[in-house]
Amino acid sequence: MTLPLQHPALSATDPELAALIGAEEQLQADTLRLIPSENYVSRAVLEASGTVLQNKYSEGYAGRRYYEGQQNIDQVERLAIARAKALFGVEHANVQPYSGSPANLAVYLAFAEPGDTVMGMALPMGGHLTHGWGVSATGKWFRGVQYGVRQDTGLIDFDEVRELAIKERPKIIFCGGTALPRTIDFAAFAEIARESGAVLVADVAHIAGLIAGGAHPSPVPHADVISTTTHKTLRGPRGAMLMSREEHAKAIDKAVFPGLQGGPHNQTTAAIAVALHEASQPSFRTYAQSVVANAKALADELLARGFDLVSGGTDNHLILMDLTPKDVPGKVAAKALDRAGIVVNYNTVPYDPRKPFDPSGVRIGTPSLTSRGLGTEHMAAVADWIDRGVRAAGAGDEDALATIRAEVAALMAEYPAPGLTA
Ligand SMILES: *Cc1c(COP(=O)(O)O)cnc(C)c1O
């Protein structure tokens, strides 16, 4: 099976929508997708998420539902939970959160009261909105205190984090983020959480697949709670999981349901189970290692072309570029690269003098291109395209962007995307 994929019922019922989905399939096939929070799921994950499981209401948990007819659903959810526990080596897993943000909200509900102090990394430093940032419900309903990275190194300063935690005594400390190119020192955070009496939440949304594949250290011995999305490096459906030791199991389950959510999305639970099965295979370990090897190779190639990388490089799947020395704003670069068939997002860099909606940086990552089978031998070409694309952005050279787009599409055609092929 290759493009165009067939969606016969959809095409008959709603050709307008079918055409839009077809166009998106073509876009994902033809472009070099470098957004680090995105990926390509397998055909098996897509199939599981498009099933009659979505017809069911299943409020509650396996064996303790508020609805009858759960014979199969209970087994689906138990399977997902068992696979999550085995893959990450945790005592408890809740696979019902609708996505990463609701999963984090459930953590607040489980461990804090409105008005309590919570601590996380500041959004412009690479943290997530839900770690207590002001515009988020978590920053409005709780008192968020925020740490960052050092301006000179781009790294977390643990003395600063400790000082802040001991002064502010937060109920919860979040570690993890959305634009952190370096290994997270879970042990250091755990020590600070112990000293300050906080619950440590490792939000590994971005790196869960790397952890599962042994390409990033695991938070399991250190964090009280692990929050993760399932759709980033883990390469599953859009969803989330909360994992913990047994002692927190009840609090977490109660917070997710009935505290925050109604019926779980059973089709998503099934697709999570499939993704967890895939992530437990030896080939996924190879995948996770390749994601990191590709990111390191790409970082080296970009450095060689004069790019300024926050923290000087990467340990994981993600690279944050400060385009100030290139004299091209992040948004201008991102939009030009998009016209060149290279999909990235503009992003603030730490201590960014520009505004969040027009920042200095661009964030890129290697999970998607690695899923297509690109290797370190391709990273010079990728860096070259980015370099030429950013220069074309500065010069307003649309012809150069069109040339890159054709070159990108030619390479992509040689590496068909999972989910878009049989
Ligand atoms: C992506 C992400 C989330 C939120 O996930 P959504 O599914 O978009 O709500 C939370 N925390 C971190 C660190 C993330 O990267």
Short mmCIF file of C-alpha atoms and ligand atoms in Angstrom, two decimals:
data_model
loop_
_atom_site.label_atom_id
_atom_site.label_comp_id
_atom_site.label_asym_id
_atom_site.label_seq_id
_atom_site.Cartn_x
_atom_site.Cartn_y
_atom_site.Cartn_z
CA MET A 1 0.00 0.00 0.00
CA THR A 2 1.38 3.40 -0.97
CA LEU A 3 -0.10 6.81 -1.62
CA PRO A 4 -2.83 7.59 -2.26
CA LEU A 5 -4.20 5.57 0.67
CA GLN A 6 -7.76 4.38 0.17
CA HIS A 7 -10.51 5.54 2.52
CA PRO A 8 -13.48 4.28 0.54
CA ALA A 9 -16.29 4.93 3.03
CA LEU A 10 -14.99 8.35 3.90
CA SER A 11 -14.49 9.29 0.26
CA ALA A 12 -18.07 8.27 -0.54
CA THR A 13 -19.65 10.04 2.43
CA ASP A 14 -17.54 13.15 2.62
CA PRO A 15 -15.27 13.66 -0.38
CA GLU A 16 -14.38 17.17 0.77
CA LEU A 17 -12.92 15.90 4.02
CA ALA A 18 -11.37 12.86 2.36
CA ALA A 19 -9.52 15.19 0.01
CA LEU A 20 -8.12 17.16 2.93
CA ILE A 21 -6.87 13.99 4.60
CA GLY A 22 -5.38 12.85 1.32
CA ALA A 23 -3.57 16.17 0.97
CA GLU A 24 -2.20 15.81 4.50
CA GLU A 25 -0.97 12.28 3.74
CA GLN A 26 0.82 13.66 0.69
CA LEU A 27 2.32 16.52 2.73
CA GLN A 28 3.64 14.14 5.39
CA ALA A 29 5.05 11.88 2.69
CA ASP A 30 6.85 14.64 0.75
CA THR A 31 8.26 16.85 3.49
CA LEU A 32 11.17 16.61 5.89
CA ARG A 33 9.40 16.81 9.22
CA LEU A 34 11.72 18.14 11.91
CA ILE A 35 9.28 19.12 14.67
CA PRO A 36 10.70 17.22 17.67
CA SER A 37 7.33 16.50 19.29
CA GLU A 38 5.97 14.84 16.15
CA ASN A 39 6.46 11.43 14.59
CA TYR A 40 4.97 8.89 12.18
CA VAL A 41 2.94 6.14 13.85
CA SER A 42 2.75 2.70 12.31
CA ARG A 43 -0.18 1.45 10.26
CA ALA A 44 -0.98 -0.87 13.20
CA VAL A 45 -1.31 2.08 15.59
CA LEU A 46 -3.48 3.94 13.07
CA GLU A 47 -5.70 0.90 12.62
CA ALA A 48 -6.16 0.37 16.36
CA SER A 49 -7.14 4.00 16.85
CA GLY A 50 -9.78 3.84 14.12
CA THR A 51 -11.91 1.01 15.50
CA VAL A 52 -15.32 0.39 17.09
CA LEU A 53 -13.69 0.65 20.49
CA GLN A 54 -14.54 4.33 20.17
CA ASN A 55 -18.27 3.44 20.38
CA LYS A 56 -18.02 2.53 24.07
CA TYR A 57 -18.40 4.38 27.36
CA SER A 58 -16.18 2.88 30.05
CA GLU A 59 -16.07 5.26 33.01
CA GLY A 60 -14.12 3.68 35.84
CA TYR A 61 -11.31 1.17 35.70
CA ALA A 62 -11.05 -2.48 34.62
CA GLY A 63 -13.31 -4.60 36.83
CA ARG A 64 -14.80 -1.43 38.41
CA ARG A 65 -16.79 0.22 35.62
CA TYR A 66 -19.96 2.25 35.78
CA TYR A 67 -21.13 0.70 32.48
CA GLU A 68 -21.85 -2.90 31.46
CA GLY A 69 -20.49 -4.55 28.32
CA GLN A 70 -16.84 -4.01 29.24
CA GLN A 71 -15.67 -7.62 28.71
CA ASN A 72 -13.31 -6.67 25.91
CA ILE A 73 -12.52 -3.10 26.94
CA ASP A 74 -11.30 -4.26 30.35
CA GLN A 75 -8.84 -6.58 28.65
CA VAL A 76 -7.67 -3.88 26.27
CA GLU A 77 -6.96 -1.49 29.14
CA ARG A 78 -5.31 -4.20 31.26
CA LEU A 79 -3.07 -5.06 28.34
CA ALA A 80 -2.01 -1.43 27.86
CA ILE A 81 -1.30 -1.10 31.59
CA ALA A 82 0.69 -4.36 31.76
CA ARG A 83 2.78 -3.31 28.76
CA ALA A 84 3.45 0.16 30.20
CA LYS A 85 4.53 -1.35 33.52
CA ALA A 86 6.83 -3.87 31.82
CA LEU A 87 8.35 -1.40 29.36
CA PHE A 88 9.13 1.35 31.89
CA GLY A 89 9.61 -0.87 34.96
CA VAL A 90 6.98 0.90 37.06
CA GLU A 91 4.57 -0.42 39.68
CA HIS A 92 1.54 1.53 38.50
CA ALA A 93 0.32 2.95 35.20
CA ASN A 94 -2.81 4.91 34.32
CA VAL A 95 -3.38 4.99 30.55
CA GLN A 96 -6.58 7.09 30.54
CA PRO A 97 -5.39 10.73 30.40
CA TYR A 98 -6.64 12.32 27.17
CA SER A 99 -3.32 14.02 26.51
CA GLY A 100 -0.24 15.41 28.23
CA SER A 101 -1.88 18.57 29.55
CA PRO A 102 -4.82 16.78 31.24
CA ALA A 103 -2.36 14.23 32.63
CA ASN A 104 -0.44 17.03 34.31
CA LEU A 105 -3.66 18.61 35.59
CA ALA A 106 -4.50 15.28 37.22
CA VAL A 107 -1.15 15.42 39.02
CA TYR A 108 -2.08 18.82 40.50
CA LEU A 109 -5.43 17.42 41.59
CA ALA A 110 -3.73 14.44 43.23
CA PHE A 111 -1.01 16.28 45.13
CA ALA A 112 -1.92 19.95 45.63
CA GLU A 113 -4.74 22.33 46.59
CA PRO A 114 -5.63 25.49 44.66
CA GLY A 115 -3.30 28.31 45.69
CA ASP A 116 -0.45 25.97 46.63
CA THR A 117 3.03 26.69 45.39
CA VAL A 118 4.32 24.54 42.53
CA MET A 119 7.62 24.71 40.73
CA GLY A 120 8.63 24.06 37.15
CA MET A 121 10.84 25.30 34.39
CA ALA A 122 9.81 28.62 32.86
CA LEU A 123 8.15 28.29 29.45
CA PRO A 124 10.65 30.57 27.65
CA MET A 125 13.50 28.52 29.13
CA GLY A 126 12.13 25.30 27.66
CA GLY A 127 9.49 24.27 30.20
CA HIS A 128 5.87 23.41 29.44
CA LEU A 129 2.81 25.63 29.94
CA THR A 130 1.36 23.14 32.42
CA HIS A 131 4.35 23.42 34.76
CA GLY A 132 2.83 26.52 36.40
CA TRP A 133 3.25 29.13 33.66
CA GLY A 134 1.04 32.21 34.12
CA VAL A 135 -1.32 31.94 31.15
CA SER A 136 -2.07 28.27 31.92
CA ALA A 137 -4.74 27.18 34.40
CA THR A 138 -1.85 25.68 36.34
CA GLY A 139 -0.33 29.15 36.77
CA LYS A 140 -3.67 30.81 37.52
CA TRP A 141 -4.96 28.32 40.07
CA PHE A 142 -1.59 27.56 41.65
CA ARG A 143 1.34 29.77 42.59
CA GLY A 144 3.96 28.87 40.03
CA VAL A 145 7.60 29.55 40.80
CA GLN A 146 9.91 28.99 37.89
CA TYR A 147 13.52 28.02 37.33
CA GLY A 148 15.53 28.36 34.15
CA VAL A 149 18.88 27.65 32.58
CA ARG A 150 22.09 29.61 32.96
CA GLN A 151 22.67 32.23 30.29
CA ASP A 152 26.33 31.27 29.82
CA THR A 153 25.88 27.49 29.52
CA GLY A 154 22.24 26.95 28.55
CA LEU A 155 22.15 24.32 31.31
CA ILE A 156 20.01 23.99 34.45
CA ASP A 157 21.75 25.43 37.49
CA PHE A 158 20.96 22.98 40.29
CA ASP A 159 22.18 25.38 42.99
CA GLU A 160 19.56 27.86 41.79
CA VAL A 161 16.87 25.16 41.69
CA ARG A 162 17.74 24.00 45.22
CA GLU A 163 17.77 27.54 46.63
CA LEU A 164 14.40 28.31 45.06
CA ALA A 165 12.86 25.02 46.24
CA ILE A 166 14.03 25.45 49.81
CA LYS A 167 12.87 29.06 49.91
CA GLU A 168 9.48 28.45 48.28
CA ARG A 169 8.64 24.93 49.56
CA PRO A 170 6.57 23.87 46.51
CA LYS A 171 4.13 20.96 46.84
CA ILE A 172 5.18 19.72 43.40
CA ILE A 173 8.38 20.08 41.39
CA PHE A 174 8.20 19.38 37.66
CA CYS A 175 11.29 18.45 35.70
CA GLY A 176 11.32 17.96 31.95
CA GLY A 177 10.23 20.26 29.18
CA THR A 178 9.65 20.94 25.53
CA ALA A 179 12.88 22.53 24.35
CA LEU A 180 15.59 20.88 26.44
CA PRO A 181 18.41 19.49 24.30
CA ARG A 182 20.29 17.94 27.23
CA THR A 183 19.95 14.87 29.47
CA ILE A 184 17.72 15.48 32.48
CA ASP A 185 19.45 14.73 35.78
CA PHE A 186 16.53 13.06 37.56
CA ALA A 187 18.70 12.13 40.57
CA ALA A 188 19.64 15.77 41.18
CA PHE A 189 15.98 16.82 41.00
CA ALA A 190 14.98 13.98 43.35
CA GLU A 191 17.49 15.10 45.96
CA ILE A 192 16.13 18.66 45.82
CA ALA A 193 12.53 17.40 46.01
CA ARG A 194 13.46 15.35 49.10
CA GLU A 195 15.20 18.30 50.75
CA SER A 196 12.26 20.61 50.12
CA GLY A 197 9.46 18.09 50.81
CA ALA A 198 8.00 18.22 47.28
CA VAL A 199 6.53 15.54 45.05
CA LEU A 200 8.82 15.15 42.05
CA VAL A 201 7.07 14.79 38.72
CA ALA A 202 9.21 13.81 35.75
CA ASP A 203 7.36 15.02 32.66
CA VAL A 204 9.06 12.93 29.98
CA ALA A 205 6.55 13.68 27.20
CA HIS A 206 9.32 14.43 24.72
CA ILE A 207 11.76 11.67 25.66
CA ALA A 208 9.57 8.71 26.67
CA GLY A 209 10.57 6.80 23.55
CA LEU A 210 14.25 7.45 24.22
CA ILE A 211 13.80 6.17 27.78
CA ALA A 212 11.93 3.09 26.56
CA GLY A 213 14.68 2.43 24.06
CA GLY A 214 17.50 2.94 26.54
CA ALA A 215 18.76 6.15 24.89
CA HIS A 216 18.06 8.42 27.88
CA PRO A 217 18.34 7.55 31.61
CA SER A 218 15.08 6.51 33.24
CA PRO A 219 13.38 8.63 35.90
CA VAL A 220 11.94 5.50 37.50
CA PRO A 221 14.19 5.18 40.53
CA HIS A 222 13.99 8.93 41.24
CA ALA A 223 10.61 10.47 40.42
CA ASP A 224 7.44 10.06 42.48
CA VAL A 225 5.31 10.41 39.38
CA ILE A 226 6.13 10.10 35.69
CA SER A 227 3.92 11.93 33.25
CA THR A 228 4.22 11.32 29.54
CA THR A 229 2.43 11.81 26.29
CA THR A 230 2.30 8.75 24.07
CA HIS A 231 2.55 10.49 20.68
CA LYS A 232 6.04 11.99 20.62
CA THR A 233 9.19 9.83 20.60
CA LEU A 234 7.12 6.93 21.97
CA ARG A 235 5.43 6.84 18.55
CA GLY A 236 1.91 6.03 19.71
CA PRO A 237 -1.49 7.71 19.34
CA ARG A 238 -2.24 11.14 20.79
CA GLY A 239 -2.70 10.35 24.46
CA ALA A 240 -0.87 10.20 27.76
CA MET A 241 0.03 8.04 30.74
CA LEU A 242 0.79 8.62 34.41
CA MET A 243 3.12 6.16 36.09
CA SER A 244 4.22 5.83 39.71
CA ARG A 245 5.07 3.59 42.58
CA GLU A 246 2.17 1.71 44.16
CA GLU A 247 1.92 4.20 47.04
CA HIS A 248 0.60 6.92 44.70
CA ALA A 249 -1.60 4.64 42.57
CA LYS A 250 -4.91 5.45 44.28
CA ALA A 251 -4.34 9.20 44.33
CA ILE A 252 -3.47 9.26 40.63
CA ASP A 253 -6.33 7.02 39.54
CA LYS A 254 -8.86 9.04 41.56
CA ALA A 255 -7.54 12.28 40.11
CA VAL A 256 -7.84 11.09 36.50
CA PHE A 257 -11.30 9.60 37.07
CA PRO A 258 -13.58 10.82 38.57
CA GLY A 259 -11.48 13.86 39.43
CA LEU A 260 -10.83 15.28 36.00
CA GLN A 261 -12.15 13.14 33.17
CA GLY A 262 -15.18 11.15 32.12
CA GLY A 263 -15.03 8.12 29.86
CA PRO A 264 -11.62 7.01 28.60
CA HIS A 265 -10.97 7.02 24.86
CA ASN A 266 -10.84 3.25 24.41
CA GLN A 267 -9.63 3.38 20.80
CA THR A 268 -6.67 5.42 22.04
CA THR A 269 -6.03 2.98 24.87
CA ALA A 270 -5.87 0.18 22.30
CA ALA A 271 -3.48 2.14 20.10
CA ILE A 272 -1.31 2.91 23.15
CA ALA A 273 -1.16 -0.84 23.82
CA VAL A 274 0.00 -1.43 20.25
CA ALA A 275 2.63 1.32 20.47
CA LEU A 276 3.93 -0.08 23.77
CA HIS A 277 4.21 -3.51 22.17
CA GLU A 278 6.18 -2.00 19.28
CA ALA A 279 8.37 -0.06 21.71
CA SER A 280 9.28 -3.28 23.54
CA GLN A 281 10.82 -4.80 20.39
CA PRO A 282 14.59 -4.80 19.78
CA SER A 283 14.04 -2.69 16.65
CA PHE A 284 12.70 0.12 18.82
CA ARG A 285 15.91 0.18 20.84
CA THR A 286 17.76 0.61 17.55
CA TYR A 287 15.30 3.36 16.62
CA ALA A 288 15.84 5.28 19.87
CA GLN A 289 19.63 5.07 19.58
CA SER A 290 19.42 6.23 15.95
CA VAL A 291 17.25 9.22 16.89
CA VAL A 292 20.01 10.41 19.22
CA ALA A 293 22.85 9.55 16.83
CA ASN A 294 21.08 11.48 14.07
CA ALA A 295 20.50 14.50 16.33
CA LYS A 296 24.17 14.57 17.38
CA ALA A 297 25.33 14.25 13.77
CA LEU A 298 22.92 16.98 12.67
CA ALA A 299 24.08 19.24 15.52
CA ASP A 300 27.72 18.77 14.45
CA GLU A 301 26.87 19.56 10.83
CA LEU A 302 24.96 22.70 11.87
CA LEU A 303 27.80 23.86 14.13
CA ALA A 304 30.18 23.38 11.21
CA ARG A 305 27.95 25.75 9.20
CA GLY A 306 28.13 28.46 11.86
CA PHE A 307 24.81 27.83 13.61
CA ASP A 308 24.52 28.78 17.29
CA LEU A 309 22.96 25.89 19.23
CA VAL A 310 21.59 26.45 22.74
CA SER A 311 23.85 24.58 25.19
CA GLY A 312 26.26 23.96 22.30
CA GLY A 313 24.64 20.78 20.98
CA THR A 314 22.36 17.94 22.04
CA ASP A 315 22.21 14.74 24.08
CA ASN A 316 18.77 13.71 22.86
CA HIS A 317 16.40 14.09 19.90
CA LEU A 318 16.18 17.88 19.92
CA ILE A 319 18.20 20.88 18.79
CA LEU A 320 17.40 24.49 19.66
CA MET A 321 19.03 26.97 17.27
CA ASP A 322 19.50 30.66 18.05
CA LEU A 323 19.41 32.37 14.66
CA THR A 324 20.54 35.78 15.97
CA PRO A 325 24.01 35.41 14.40
CA LYS A 326 22.36 34.55 11.06
CA ASP A 327 20.36 37.77 11.27
CA VAL A 328 17.11 35.98 10.41
CA PRO A 329 14.21 35.94 12.92
CA GLY A 330 13.01 32.46 13.93
CA LYS A 331 9.56 32.92 12.44
CA VAL A 332 10.90 34.16 9.10
CA ALA A 333 13.24 31.16 8.95
CA ALA A 334 10.52 28.68 9.96
CA LYS A 335 8.09 29.97 7.34
CA ALA A 336 10.74 29.93 4.61
CA LEU A 337 11.83 26.40 5.54
CA ASP A 338 8.19 25.33 5.35
CA ARG A 339 8.08 26.61 1.77
CA ALA A 340 11.23 24.55 1.19
CA GLY A 341 9.49 21.37 2.39
CA ILE A 342 11.24 21.38 5.78
CA VAL A 343 8.79 21.60 8.67
CA VAL A 344 10.12 23.16 11.89
CA ASN A 345 8.73 25.45 14.57
CA TYR A 346 9.94 28.85 15.66
CA ASN A 347 10.77 28.91 19.33
CA THR A 348 12.04 31.21 22.05
CA VAL A 349 15.60 30.67 23.16
CA PRO A 350 16.62 31.24 26.80
CA TYR A 351 16.90 34.99 27.59
CA ASP A 352 15.36 35.76 24.20
CA PRO A 353 15.27 39.52 23.64
CA ARG A 354 12.46 39.03 21.07
CA LYS A 355 8.76 38.34 21.75
CA PRO A 356 7.37 34.75 22.06
CA PHE A 357 5.29 35.17 18.89
CA ASP A 358 8.36 36.41 16.99
CA PRO A 359 11.33 34.79 18.73
CA SER A 360 15.00 34.29 17.85
CA GLY A 361 15.06 30.53 17.59
CA VAL A 362 14.00 27.49 15.66
CA ARG A 363 13.48 24.08 17.28
CA ILE A 364 14.20 20.91 15.33
CA GLY A 365 14.42 17.21 16.07
CA THR A 366 15.07 13.83 14.53
CA PRO A 367 12.25 11.45 15.66
CA SER A 368 10.29 11.63 12.38
CA LEU A 369 13.16 11.42 9.92
CA THR A 370 14.58 8.48 11.88
CA SER A 371 11.21 6.71 11.66
CA ARG A 372 11.57 6.99 7.88
CA GLY A 373 14.96 5.31 8.02
CA LEU A 374 17.27 8.27 7.48
CA GLY A 375 20.66 7.81 9.15
CA THR A 376 23.71 9.82 10.18
CA GLU A 377 24.93 9.69 6.56
CA HIS A 378 22.03 11.97 5.60
CA MET A 379 22.57 14.64 8.23
CA ALA A 380 25.06 16.68 6.18
CA ALA A 381 22.42 17.04 3.47
CA VAL A 382 19.76 17.99 6.04
CA ALA A 383 22.06 20.62 7.58
CA ASP A 384 22.87 21.91 4.12
CA TRP A 385 19.19 22.34 3.27
CA ILE A 386 18.60 24.18 6.57
CA ASP A 387 21.63 26.40 5.93
CA ARG A 388 20.59 27.21 2.37
CA GLY A 389 16.96 27.66 3.49
CA VAL A 390 17.85 30.14 6.25
CA ARG A 391 20.08 32.08 3.86
CA ALA A 392 17.32 32.09 1.24
CA ALA A 393 14.92 33.33 3.95
CA GLY A 394 17.25 36.24 4.70
CA ALA A 395 17.66 37.04 0.99
CA GLY A 396 13.99 36.49 0.07
CA ASP A 397 15.12 33.99 -2.56
CA GLU A 398 11.98 31.96 -3.38
CA ASP A 399 13.68 30.12 -6.26
CA ALA A 400 16.29 28.71 -3.86
CA LEU A 401 13.49 27.53 -1.56
CA ALA A 402 11.73 25.81 -4.47
CA THR A 403 14.97 24.06 -5.44
CA ILE A 404 15.41 22.76 -1.88
CA ARG A 405 11.78 21.59 -1.83
CA ALA A 406 12.40 19.45 -4.92
CA GLU A 407 15.61 17.98 -3.48
CA VAL A 408 13.86 17.18 -0.18
CA ALA A 409 10.94 15.49 -1.94
CA ALA A 410 13.36 13.37 -3.99
CA LEU A 411 15.09 12.02 -0.88
CA MET A 412 11.79 11.52 0.95
CA ALA A 413 10.51 9.43 -1.95
CA GLU A 414 13.34 6.99 -1.30
CA TYR A 415 12.38 6.64 2.40
CA PRO A 416 8.62 5.98 2.58
CA ALA A 417 6.99 7.00 5.83
CA PRO A 418 5.56 4.46 8.30
CA GLY A 419 1.79 4.66 8.41
CA LEU A 420 1.72 5.89 4.82
CA THR A 421 2.95 2.54 3.54
CA ALA A 422 1.88 -1.00 4.26
C1 LIG B 1 3.87 17.87 24.76
C2 LIG B 1 4.06 18.11 26.21
C3 LIG B 1 2.98 18.18 27.09
C4 LIG B 1 1.53 18.30 26.67
O1 LIG B 1 1.03 17.39 25.87
P1 LIG B 1 -0.33 17.65 25.05
O2 LIG B 1 -0.66 16.28 24.63
O3 LIG B 1 0.05 18.58 23.95
O4 LIG B 1 -1.32 18.25 25.97
C5 LIG B 1 3.24 18.27 28.45
N1 LIG B 1 4.51 18.33 28.90
C6 LIG B 1 5.56 18.31 28.07
C7 LIG B 1 6.93 18.37 28.65
C8 LIG B 1 5.38 18.21 26.70
O5 LIG B 1 6.44 18.21 25.90
#
